[in-house]
Coordinates of C-alpha atoms in Angstrom, one line a residue:
Chain A
M1 CA 50.2 56.5 92.6
E2 CA 48.4 54.3 90.1
L3 CA 50.7 52.5 87.7
R4 CA 49.1 50.4 85.0
K5 CA 50.8 47.5 83.2
K6 CA 50.2 47.9 79.4
T7 CA 52.5 45.1 78.3
D8 CA 55.5 43.3 79.9
L9 CA 57.7 46.3 79.0
I10 CA 55.3 49.2 78.9
W11 CA 53.8 50.9 82.0
E12 CA 51.6 53.9 82.3
I13 CA 50.7 56.4 85.0
P14 CA 47.2 57.4 83.8
K15 CA 46.4 61.0 83.5
Q16 CA 45.2 62.2 86.9
G17 CA 45.2 65.2 89.1
E18 CA 47.2 68.1 87.7
M19 CA 48.6 65.9 84.9
K20 CA 48.0 67.3 81.4
V21 CA 49.0 64.0 79.8
A22 CA 49.7 60.5 81.0
A23 CA 53.3 59.1 81.6
T24 CA 54.7 56.1 79.9
I25 CA 57.6 54.1 81.3
Y26 CA 59.5 51.6 79.2
A27 CA 61.0 49.0 81.5
S28 CA 61.1 45.3 82.3
S29 CA 59.8 44.3 85.8
R30 CA 63.4 44.1 87.0
L31 CA 64.2 47.6 85.8
L32 CA 60.9 48.9 87.1
E33 CA 61.9 47.7 90.6
S34 CA 64.9 50.0 90.7
I35 CA 62.9 52.8 89.0
K36 CA 60.4 52.5 91.9
N37 CA 63.2 52.8 94.5
D38 CA 63.7 56.5 94.0
L39 CA 61.6 59.5 92.8
T40 CA 61.7 58.7 89.1
L41 CA 57.9 58.1 88.8
Q42 CA 57.0 61.2 90.8
Q43 CA 59.3 63.2 88.5
A44 CA 57.7 61.8 85.4
W45 CA 54.3 62.8 86.9
N46 CA 55.6 66.3 87.6
V47 CA 56.8 66.7 84.0
A48 CA 53.4 65.6 82.8
C49 CA 51.9 68.7 84.6
L50 CA 54.1 71.3 82.7
P51 CA 52.4 73.8 80.3
G52 CA 52.1 72.8 76.7
I53 CA 53.4 69.2 77.1
Q54 CA 52.4 67.0 74.1
R55 CA 51.1 63.5 74.0
M56 CA 53.0 61.9 76.9
S57 CA 55.7 62.2 79.5
Y58 CA 58.2 59.4 78.8
V59 CA 60.8 57.5 80.9
M60 CA 63.4 55.4 79.0
P61 CA 64.5 52.0 80.3
D62 CA 67.5 53.4 82.1
G63 CA 65.4 56.0 84.0
H64 CA 66.4 57.1 87.4
Q65 CA 65.9 60.1 89.7
G66 CA 67.3 63.4 88.4
Y67 CA 66.8 67.0 89.2
G68 CA 63.4 68.3 88.2
F69 CA 63.0 65.9 85.2
P70 CA 64.0 62.3 85.7
I71 CA 67.2 61.0 84.0
G72 CA 65.9 59.1 81.0
G73 CA 63.1 61.6 80.7
V74 CA 61.7 62.7 77.3
A75 CA 59.1 65.4 76.8
A76 CA 57.9 67.6 73.9
F77 CA 56.4 71.0 74.3
D78 CA 54.2 73.1 72.0
M79 CA 56.1 76.0 70.5
D80 CA 53.5 78.6 71.5
E81 CA 52.1 77.3 74.8
G82 CA 55.0 75.2 75.9
I83 CA 58.1 75.8 78.0
I84 CA 61.8 75.2 78.0
S85 CA 63.5 74.0 81.3
P86 CA 67.2 73.9 82.2
G87 CA 66.3 71.0 84.5
G88 CA 64.8 69.2 81.5
V89 CA 68.2 69.2 79.8
G90 CA 70.4 68.6 82.8
Y91 CA 73.5 70.2 84.2
D92 CA 76.0 68.5 81.8
I93 CA 74.6 69.9 78.6
N94 CA 75.4 67.7 75.6
C95 CA 77.0 65.0 77.6
G96 CA 77.3 62.6 74.8
V97 CA 79.1 59.7 73.1
R98 CA 81.3 59.5 70.1
L99 CA 82.2 56.1 68.5
L100 CA 85.2 55.6 66.1
R101 CA 85.8 52.5 64.1
T102 CA 89.3 51.3 63.1
D103 CA 90.7 48.9 60.6
F104 CA 92.5 47.0 63.4
A105 CA 91.5 43.6 64.8
E106 CA 91.9 42.7 68.4
Q107 CA 95.1 40.7 67.7
D108 CA 96.7 43.6 65.9
I109 CA 96.7 45.7 69.0
A110 CA 97.1 43.0 71.6
A111 CA 100.9 43.5 72.1
R112 CA 100.6 47.3 72.1
R113 CA 97.4 47.8 74.0
K114 CA 99.1 49.0 77.2
D115 CA 101.2 51.5 75.2
L116 CA 98.1 52.8 73.4
L117 CA 96.3 53.4 76.6
A118 CA 99.3 55.0 78.3
E119 CA 99.8 57.3 75.4
I120 CA 96.1 58.3 75.3
F121 CA 96.3 58.9 79.0
K122 CA 99.2 61.3 78.4
E123 CA 97.5 63.1 75.5
V124 CA 94.0 63.6 76.7
P125 CA 93.8 65.7 79.9
A126 CA 91.4 64.2 82.5
G127 CA 90.6 64.5 86.2
V128 CA 90.0 67.5 88.4
G129 CA 91.9 70.7 88.2
K130 CA 93.7 69.6 85.0
G131 CA 93.7 72.3 82.4
G132 CA 93.2 71.8 78.7
I133 CA 95.9 72.3 76.1
T134 CA 95.8 76.0 75.6
R135 CA 94.8 79.2 77.4
L136 CA 92.0 80.3 75.1
S137 CA 91.1 83.9 74.6
R138 CA 87.5 84.9 75.3
N139 CA 87.0 85.7 71.6
V140 CA 88.2 82.3 70.5
L141 CA 86.0 80.6 73.1
K142 CA 83.0 82.5 71.8
D143 CA 83.9 81.3 68.3
I144 CA 83.9 77.8 69.6
L145 CA 80.5 78.3 71.3
T146 CA 79.1 79.5 68.0
K147 CA 80.7 76.9 65.6
G148 CA 81.1 73.8 67.7
A149 CA 83.0 70.9 66.1
E150 CA 83.4 73.0 62.9
W151 CA 85.8 75.3 64.8
A152 CA 87.8 72.2 65.9
V153 CA 88.0 70.9 62.3
E154 CA 89.0 74.4 61.0
N155 CA 91.8 74.4 63.5
G156 CA 93.2 71.1 62.5
Y157 CA 91.4 68.7 64.8
G158 CA 89.9 66.0 62.6
T159 CA 88.3 66.2 59.3
K160 CA 85.1 67.4 57.6
D161 CA 83.9 63.8 57.4
D162 CA 83.7 63.8 61.2
L163 CA 81.2 66.7 61.1
L164 CA 79.0 64.7 58.7
M165 CA 78.9 61.9 61.2
T166 CA 77.9 64.1 64.2
E167 CA 74.4 64.9 65.5
E168 CA 73.5 68.4 64.2
Y169 CA 76.7 68.1 62.1
G170 CA 78.6 69.2 65.2
R171 CA 77.0 72.6 65.4
M172 CA 73.7 73.9 66.7
K173 CA 73.1 77.0 64.6
D174 CA 71.0 78.8 67.1
A175 CA 73.9 79.3 69.5
D176 CA 74.5 82.8 70.8
P177 CA 77.4 83.2 73.3
A178 CA 76.1 86.8 74.1
H179 CA 73.7 85.3 76.6
I180 CA 76.3 83.1 78.4
S181 CA 77.7 84.6 81.6
D182 CA 81.3 85.6 82.2
R183 CA 81.5 83.0 84.9
A184 CA 80.5 80.2 82.5
L185 CA 83.1 81.5 80.0
E186 CA 85.7 81.5 82.7
R187 CA 84.9 77.9 83.6
G188 CA 85.0 76.9 79.9
I189 CA 88.4 78.4 79.1
P190 CA 90.7 76.0 81.0
Q191 CA 88.7 72.9 80.3
L192 CA 88.4 72.7 76.5
G193 CA 89.7 69.4 75.3
T194 CA 89.4 67.6 78.7
L195 CA 87.6 64.4 79.5
G196 CA 86.6 65.4 83.1
A197 CA 85.9 63.0 85.9
G198 CA 82.9 61.1 87.4
N199 CA 81.2 58.7 84.9
H200 CA 83.1 60.0 81.9
F201 CA 85.5 57.7 80.2
L202 CA 87.4 56.9 77.0
E203 CA 87.6 53.2 76.0
I204 CA 89.4 51.1 73.4
Q205 CA 86.9 48.4 72.6
K206 CA 86.4 45.4 70.5
V207 CA 83.2 44.2 68.8
S208 CA 81.9 41.2 70.8
H209 CA 78.7 40.5 68.9
I210 CA 76.9 41.6 65.8
Y211 CA 73.1 41.4 65.8
D212 CA 72.5 42.9 62.3
Q213 CA 75.3 42.2 59.8
D214 CA 73.8 44.5 57.1
L215 CA 73.4 47.5 59.4
A216 CA 76.8 46.9 61.1
R217 CA 78.5 47.0 57.7
V218 CA 76.8 50.3 56.9
F219 CA 78.0 51.7 60.2
G220 CA 81.5 50.5 59.5
I221 CA 81.7 47.3 61.5
A222 CA 82.8 44.3 59.5
A223 CA 83.5 41.5 62.0
V224 CA 83.7 40.4 65.7
G225 CA 87.0 41.5 67.2
Q226 CA 87.2 44.8 65.3
V227 CA 88.8 47.5 67.4
M228 CA 86.6 50.6 68.2
V229 CA 87.1 53.7 70.3
M230 CA 84.4 55.3 72.4
I231 CA 84.5 58.8 74.0
H232 CA 82.0 59.7 76.7
C233 CA 82.1 63.3 78.0
G234 CA 80.2 66.6 77.9
S235 CA 80.4 70.4 78.2
R236 CA 82.3 70.4 81.5
G237 CA 82.0 73.4 83.9
L238 CA 80.7 75.7 81.2
G239 CA 77.6 73.7 80.6
H240 CA 77.0 73.3 84.3
Q241 CA 77.3 77.0 84.8
V242 CA 74.8 77.7 82.0
A243 CA 72.3 75.4 83.7
S244 CA 72.9 77.0 87.2
D245 CA 72.7 80.5 85.8
Y246 CA 69.4 80.0 84.0
I247 CA 67.8 78.1 86.9
E248 CA 68.6 81.2 89.0
L249 CA 67.6 83.7 86.3
M250 CA 64.2 82.0 85.8
E251 CA 63.6 81.7 89.6
N252 CA 64.3 85.4 90.0
K253 CA 62.1 86.4 87.1
L254 CA 59.3 84.0 87.4
G255 CA 59.3 82.8 91.0
I256 CA 59.1 79.3 92.4
K257 CA 55.6 79.3 93.8
G258 CA 53.7 76.1 93.1
L259 CA 56.8 74.2 91.8
P260 CA 57.0 70.7 93.4
D261 CA 60.8 70.7 92.6
R262 CA 62.9 73.9 92.1
E263 CA 64.7 72.4 89.1
L264 CA 61.4 72.1 87.3
I265 CA 61.7 75.9 86.8
H266 CA 60.9 76.8 83.2
A267 CA 60.1 79.7 80.9
P268 CA 57.8 79.9 77.9
I269 CA 59.9 78.9 74.9
R270 CA 59.3 82.1 72.9
S271 CA 59.8 84.4 75.9
P272 CA 63.0 86.4 76.0
L273 CA 64.4 84.4 78.9
G274 CA 63.3 81.1 77.3
Q275 CA 65.1 82.1 74.1
Q276 CA 68.2 83.3 76.0
Y277 CA 68.5 79.9 77.7
Y278 CA 67.9 78.0 74.5
K279 CA 70.7 80.0 72.6
S280 CA 73.1 79.6 75.6
M281 CA 72.3 75.9 75.8
C282 CA 73.1 75.6 72.1
G283 CA 76.5 77.3 72.8
A284 CA 77.2 74.7 75.5
V285 CA 76.2 71.9 73.1
N286 CA 78.7 73.3 70.6
Y287 CA 81.4 73.4 73.3
A288 CA 80.9 69.7 74.0
F289 CA 81.0 68.8 70.3
A290 CA 84.3 70.7 70.0
N291 CA 85.5 68.9 73.1
R292 CA 84.8 65.4 71.7
Q293 CA 86.2 66.4 68.3
M294 CA 89.5 67.4 69.8
I295 CA 89.8 64.3 72.0
A296 CA 89.0 62.1 69.0
H297 CA 91.8 63.8 67.1
W298 CA 94.3 63.1 69.8
V299 CA 93.2 59.5 70.0
R300 CA 93.9 59.2 66.2
D301 CA 97.3 60.8 66.7
V302 CA 98.1 58.2 69.3
F303 CA 97.1 55.3 67.1
A304 CA 99.2 56.8 64.3
K305 CA 102.2 57.0 66.6
V306 CA 101.8 53.6 68.3
M307 CA 100.3 51.5 65.6
G308 CA 101.9 53.2 62.6
S309 CA 98.6 54.3 61.1
A310 CA 95.2 55.8 62.0
K311 CA 93.9 55.1 58.6
G312 CA 90.3 53.8 58.6
M313 CA 89.6 55.5 62.0
R314 CA 86.4 56.9 60.7
Q315 CA 83.7 58.3 63.0
V316 CA 80.7 56.0 63.2
Y317 CA 78.6 58.8 64.9
D318 CA 78.4 61.2 67.8
V319 CA 75.2 61.6 69.8
C320 CA 74.1 64.0 72.5
H321 CA 72.1 62.7 75.5
N322 CA 71.3 65.9 77.4
V323 CA 69.7 68.4 75.2
A324 CA 66.6 70.4 74.1
K325 CA 65.9 70.8 70.4
I326 CA 63.3 72.1 68.0
E327 CA 62.2 69.1 65.9
K328 CA 59.3 68.1 63.7
H329 CA 57.1 65.4 65.1
T330 CA 53.8 63.9 64.2
I331 CA 51.2 64.5 66.9
D332 CA 47.5 63.5 66.4
G333 CA 48.2 63.1 62.8
K334 CA 49.7 66.5 62.2
T335 CA 53.4 67.1 61.7
R336 CA 54.7 70.2 63.5
E337 CA 57.6 71.7 65.4
V338 CA 57.9 71.0 69.1
C339 CA 60.6 71.7 71.7
I340 CA 61.8 68.3 72.7
H341 CA 63.8 67.7 75.9
R342 CA 65.9 64.6 76.1
K343 CA 67.6 64.3 79.5
G344 CA 69.6 61.2 79.7
A345 CA 68.0 60.0 76.5
T346 CA 69.3 59.5 72.9
R347 CA 67.7 60.6 69.7
S348 CA 66.8 57.6 67.6
F349 CA 65.5 58.7 64.3
G350 CA 64.3 56.0 62.0
P351 CA 65.0 55.7 58.2
G352 CA 64.3 58.7 56.0
R353 CA 64.7 61.6 58.5
Q354 CA 66.5 64.4 56.9
E355 CA 68.6 65.0 60.0
I356 CA 70.4 61.7 59.5
P357 CA 73.6 61.8 57.4
E358 CA 73.1 60.7 53.8
A359 CA 75.1 57.5 54.1
Y360 CA 72.8 56.2 56.9
R361 CA 69.5 57.9 55.9
A362 CA 67.9 54.8 54.3
K363 CA 68.7 52.8 57.4
G364 CA 68.2 55.0 60.4
Q365 CA 70.4 56.9 62.8
P366 CA 73.2 55.2 64.8
V367 CA 72.4 55.2 68.5
I368 CA 75.4 54.8 70.8
I369 CA 74.6 53.5 74.4
P370 CA 77.7 53.4 76.7
G371 CA 77.7 51.0 79.5
S372 CA 79.4 51.9 82.8
M373 CA 83.2 51.8 83.1
G374 CA 84.5 48.4 82.1
T375 CA 81.2 46.9 80.9
A376 CA 79.7 46.3 77.5
S377 CA 78.4 49.2 75.3
Y378 CA 76.0 49.0 72.4
L379 CA 75.4 50.3 69.0
L380 CA 71.8 50.5 68.0
V381 CA 69.8 52.0 65.2
G382 CA 66.8 54.4 65.4
T383 CA 63.4 53.1 64.2
A384 CA 60.4 54.5 62.5
E385 CA 58.2 53.2 65.4
A386 CA 60.2 55.4 67.9
E387 CA 58.4 58.4 66.4
E388 CA 55.1 57.2 67.8
L389 CA 56.5 55.5 70.9
S390 CA 58.9 58.1 72.3
F391 CA 59.3 61.1 70.0
S392 CA 62.3 59.2 68.4
S393 CA 64.2 58.6 71.6
T394 CA 65.7 55.7 73.5
A395 CA 68.0 55.1 76.5
H396 CA 71.4 56.6 77.0
G397 CA 73.3 54.3 79.3
A398 CA 73.2 52.0 82.3
G399 CA 72.0 54.3 85.1
R400 CA 73.3 53.9 88.7
I401 CA 71.7 51.6 91.2
M402 CA 74.2 52.1 94.0
S403 CA 75.2 55.4 95.6
R404 CA 78.9 56.4 95.3
H405 CA 79.1 56.3 99.0
E406 CA 77.9 52.7 99.1
A407 CA 80.3 51.8 96.3
L408 CA 83.2 53.3 98.3
R409 CA 82.2 51.1 101.3
R410 CA 82.1 48.0 99.1
F411 CA 84.9 48.4 96.6
R412 CA 88.5 49.6 96.3
G413 CA 89.8 51.1 93.1
E414 CA 92.9 48.8 93.0
Q415 CA 90.7 45.7 93.4
I416 CA 88.5 46.8 90.5
R417 CA 91.6 47.3 88.4
D418 CA 92.8 43.8 89.2
E419 CA 89.4 42.3 88.4
L420 CA 89.2 44.1 85.1
Q421 CA 92.8 43.0 84.3
K422 CA 91.7 39.3 84.9
K423 CA 89.1 39.9 82.2
G424 CA 91.8 41.3 79.9
I425 CA 90.8 45.0 80.4
E426 CA 93.5 47.5 81.1
L427 CA 92.6 50.5 83.3
Q428 CA 94.2 53.9 83.7
S429 CA 92.7 56.5 86.0
T430 CA 93.5 59.8 87.8
S431 CA 91.8 58.6 91.0
W432 CA 91.4 55.1 92.6
K433 CA 88.6 56.5 94.6
G434 CA 86.9 57.5 91.4
V435 CA 87.4 54.0 90.1
A436 CA 85.7 52.5 93.1
E437 CA 82.8 54.9 92.8
E438 CA 82.3 53.8 89.2
A439 CA 82.5 50.1 90.0
P440 CA 80.6 48.1 87.4
A441 CA 78.3 46.6 90.1
A442 CA 77.1 50.1 91.0
Y443 CA 75.2 50.3 87.7
K444 CA 72.1 48.8 86.2
D445 CA 72.7 46.0 83.8
V446 CA 73.1 47.8 80.5
D447 CA 72.3 44.5 78.6
E448 CA 68.8 44.6 80.1
V449 CA 68.4 48.3 79.2
V450 CA 69.2 47.7 75.5
R451 CA 67.1 44.6 75.4
V452 CA 64.0 46.6 76.5
S453 CA 64.9 49.3 73.9
H454 CA 65.1 46.6 71.2
E455 CA 62.0 44.7 72.2
V456 CA 59.8 47.8 72.6
G457 CA 61.2 49.0 69.3
I458 CA 62.6 52.4 70.2
G459 CA 66.1 51.5 69.2
R460 CA 67.2 48.2 67.7
L461 CA 70.4 46.3 68.4
V462 CA 73.2 46.4 65.8
A463 CA 76.4 45.5 67.7
R464 CA 77.8 45.0 71.1
V465 CA 81.3 46.1 72.1
V466 CA 83.4 45.4 75.2
P467 CA 86.4 47.3 76.5
V468 CA 90.0 46.2 76.2
G469 CA 91.4 49.5 77.6
V470 CA 89.7 52.0 79.8
M471 CA 90.7 55.5 80.7
K472 CA 88.7 57.1 83.5
G473 CA 88.9 60.7 84.4
Chain B
M16 CA 81.0 69.3 119.9
I17 CA 78.4 68.4 117.4
E18 CA 79.1 66.4 114.2
K19 CA 80.0 68.8 111.3
F20 CA 78.4 66.9 108.4
R21 CA 77.3 63.4 107.4
F22 CA 76.8 61.8 103.9
L23 CA 73.6 60.1 103.1
D24 CA 72.8 57.6 100.4
H25 CA 71.9 59.0 97.0
T26 CA 71.9 56.8 93.9
A27 CA 73.3 59.1 91.3
D28 CA 75.1 61.8 93.2
A29 CA 76.3 62.9 96.6
K30 CA 73.9 64.0 99.4
F31 CA 74.9 65.4 102.7
Q32 CA 73.6 67.0 105.8
A33 CA 75.7 69.7 107.6
Y34 CA 75.0 70.8 111.1
G35 CA 75.7 73.9 113.2
R36 CA 74.6 75.7 116.4
T37 CA 73.9 78.6 114.1
L38 CA 72.9 79.0 110.4
E39 CA 76.4 80.4 109.8
E40 CA 78.1 77.4 111.3
A41 CA 75.9 75.0 109.3
F42 CA 76.9 76.8 106.1
V43 CA 80.6 76.6 106.9
N44 CA 80.2 72.8 107.5
A45 CA 78.3 72.5 104.2
A46 CA 81.3 74.0 102.5
L47 CA 83.6 71.5 104.3
A48 CA 81.3 68.6 103.2
T49 CA 81.4 69.8 99.6
V50 CA 85.2 70.2 99.7
S51 CA 85.7 66.8 101.3
L52 CA 84.3 65.2 98.1
M53 CA 87.3 66.6 96.2
W54 CA 90.2 66.7 98.6
E55 CA 91.0 66.6 102.3
P56 CA 90.7 70.2 103.6
A57 CA 92.8 69.5 106.7
K58 CA 95.8 68.7 104.4
V59 CA 95.6 71.9 102.4
E60 CA 97.8 74.8 103.4
T61 CA 96.2 78.1 104.1
K62 CA 98.5 80.1 101.8
L63 CA 96.0 82.4 100.2
D64 CA 92.7 84.1 101.0
H65 CA 89.7 84.5 98.8
P66 CA 86.9 86.7 100.0
V67 CA 83.4 85.6 99.2
D68 CA 80.4 87.9 98.9
V69 CA 77.2 86.4 97.4
Q70 CA 73.5 87.2 97.6
G71 CA 70.4 85.1 97.2
R72 CA 66.7 85.7 97.0
D73 CA 66.2 83.1 99.8
L74 CA 68.5 81.0 101.9
E75 CA 68.4 78.1 99.5
Q76 CA 69.7 80.2 96.6
L77 CA 72.2 81.8 98.9
L78 CA 73.5 78.3 99.8
V79 CA 73.7 77.3 96.2
R80 CA 75.6 80.4 95.2
F81 CA 78.0 80.1 98.2
L82 CA 78.9 76.5 97.6
G83 CA 79.1 77.3 93.9
E84 CA 82.1 79.6 94.7
I85 CA 84.1 76.5 95.7
I86 CA 83.7 74.9 92.3
Y87 CA 84.3 78.2 90.6
L88 CA 87.6 78.7 92.4
I89 CA 89.0 75.3 91.8
E90 CA 88.1 75.4 88.1
T91 CA 89.1 78.9 87.2
R92 CA 91.8 79.7 89.9
S93 CA 93.0 76.2 90.7
F94 CA 92.3 77.2 94.3
L95 CA 91.6 74.5 96.9
V96 CA 89.6 75.7 99.8
A97 CA 90.9 74.5 103.2
V98 CA 89.1 76.7 105.8
V99 CA 86.1 79.0 105.8
D100 CA 86.4 81.9 108.2
D101 CA 84.4 85.0 109.2
L102 CA 81.1 83.8 107.7
T103 CA 78.2 86.2 108.2
I104 CA 74.7 86.1 106.8
E105 CA 72.5 89.2 106.9
K106 CA 69.2 90.3 105.4
A107 CA 69.7 92.3 102.2
D108 CA 67.4 94.3 100.0
A109 CA 66.0 91.4 98.1
G110 CA 66.9 88.4 100.3
F111 CA 70.1 87.6 102.0
R112 CA 73.8 88.4 101.7
L113 CA 76.7 86.1 102.8
R114 CA 80.3 87.2 103.3
A115 CA 83.2 84.9 104.2
V116 CA 86.8 84.3 103.6
F117 CA 88.1 81.1 102.0
R118 CA 91.6 80.2 103.0
G119 CA 93.5 77.6 101.0
D120 CA 96.1 77.0 98.3
D121 CA 96.4 77.5 94.6
R122 CA 99.0 74.7 94.0
P123 CA 96.7 71.8 93.2
A124 CA 99.7 69.6 92.2
K125 CA 100.7 69.4 95.8
Y126 CA 97.5 67.5 96.9
A127 CA 95.6 64.4 96.1
I128 CA 92.4 65.4 94.3
F129 CA 90.0 62.5 94.2
G130 CA 86.7 63.8 93.0
E131 CA 84.9 66.5 91.1
V132 CA 81.8 68.4 92.2
K133 CA 80.2 69.7 89.0
A134 CA 77.2 71.6 90.3
I135 CA 75.3 72.4 93.5
T136 CA 71.6 71.5 93.0
Y137 CA 68.3 72.3 94.7
N138 CA 67.4 68.6 94.6
E139 CA 66.1 67.5 98.1
M140 CA 67.6 70.7 99.6
R141 CA 66.4 71.5 103.1
I142 CA 67.4 74.2 105.5
D143 CA 66.0 73.5 109.0
Q144 CA 66.7 76.2 111.5
G145 CA 66.0 73.9 114.5
C146 CA 68.5 72.7 117.0
P147 CA 71.0 72.0 115.6
V148 CA 70.5 73.9 112.4
T149 CA 70.6 71.4 109.6
V150 CA 71.2 72.0 105.9
Q151 CA 70.8 69.2 103.4
V152 CA 72.3 69.4 99.9
V153 CA 72.6 67.1 96.8
V154 CA 75.6 67.9 94.6
D155 CA 76.1 66.7 91.0
I156 CA 79.3 64.7 90.7

């Protein structure tokens, strides 16, 4: 496969063969080496062959091999000729990140850090086979799928201000639970308000560096040492079931002939099946928004109990990183609606976009990029240039470089805990094996990922945060 | 006796090959491989039975649906699969039909659960009906 170097950080697979557009990869040479180690580039090529794709098939700096589309893949499709693909969204629909600020400084919580983490661990259900707080009825669940975080706020979890500071204001309005299977609903009922396992985590963090004082202030960060809370989780089994169901429905209806990869299965956006998937996916997105809304509420409760106050624990923002959306973008000089897939990628709208909450609109959208468990995470801001460069998208995290199997051979969970403790990071987990699998060394260097984002201009650095307490599912 | 299954390296998720003298045996071993990512099946009591009856348009889809039952049972019934018995695969109207019995326990608190399988995928899936029969699966974890 021909790969052309455009600049030190921009690589292109020129349009060739069946490709309808070229593919662009944003990566340093070091990141590109790991991208070349798996099927990422082939998958970016495959996406470039899909009907109705516009301008370019993109891979973000944290790209790695996914199912069908690569993780870190961004693609936009024409509304009339284009497609929607469950594999272009991913199994964990609206896996995403929420960031809360606090009025506390590092030294304020130093003595009670262990208690805070222990209490959060008690309040927020995590791990496998752990149910949520309530047994929901199917009707209530359908309400949640329709209303998202709005449902949570109406039921006492958090405030309306949280909704303002959430992508889509916490609710995708096109959701329709009527197209979501019983099996998906069954999986959703016991898991609402749970963190889950795998790479999902909840962290108490402190600001370690501020790159842009003015923007940091607008987003609620005043100084180095300020305590923050980050929640990383998604739509749990419900979202996975929606993805599996629609991959199967599309296969059965449209066949798999000619697909290089079965999870590239897709349906025309405006077809009945395409619309049913889209509306179901919106429901799963809403479930995940409600999930993070509830967890954030419990975290505030814990701060109120342990620290005496949760005042000032405002939400900086909440972003999705596995989603398909109808958005307006400028292509060949014309602004029109497209169906944009971001799979393991974060929206990064620049100043002025109407979708950004008013308080941030003049500056750009906050972009939250979590590191792996126990490493730094970043707050960035979307840029105007990202529109042209990546349909307003940037990276979503670190991206694995080592298999879980290999990580288990090399690390022990208790050893990781001890090493983190030496760095002043407390850890609580439901599984030591899970901790070993998520060892920081099993991931790409997130610092390098955000540096590329910043230098290419698809998302600019605002602040860096590091954990002081980690809860892993 | 042939090896039942083996895990291979996969950067983001878990990939395994399961083997059998027959397709049925390879499917049983694929179920055990999936289960072994979450708990040790040998340690789980066989207190309850859950019959499985799934169809697929081809063997790949049949395998995805069959293994998907394991996830469904732990998430919605808190049921941990220990043993797979009486597995049969037959041609059906539009593809294949699989029937089996999962034996296991619905008291998850009794056991160490150390992982979560979130979805069975088609990624790099292979079903090779040679000798031994080999099925390769990547699961999302």
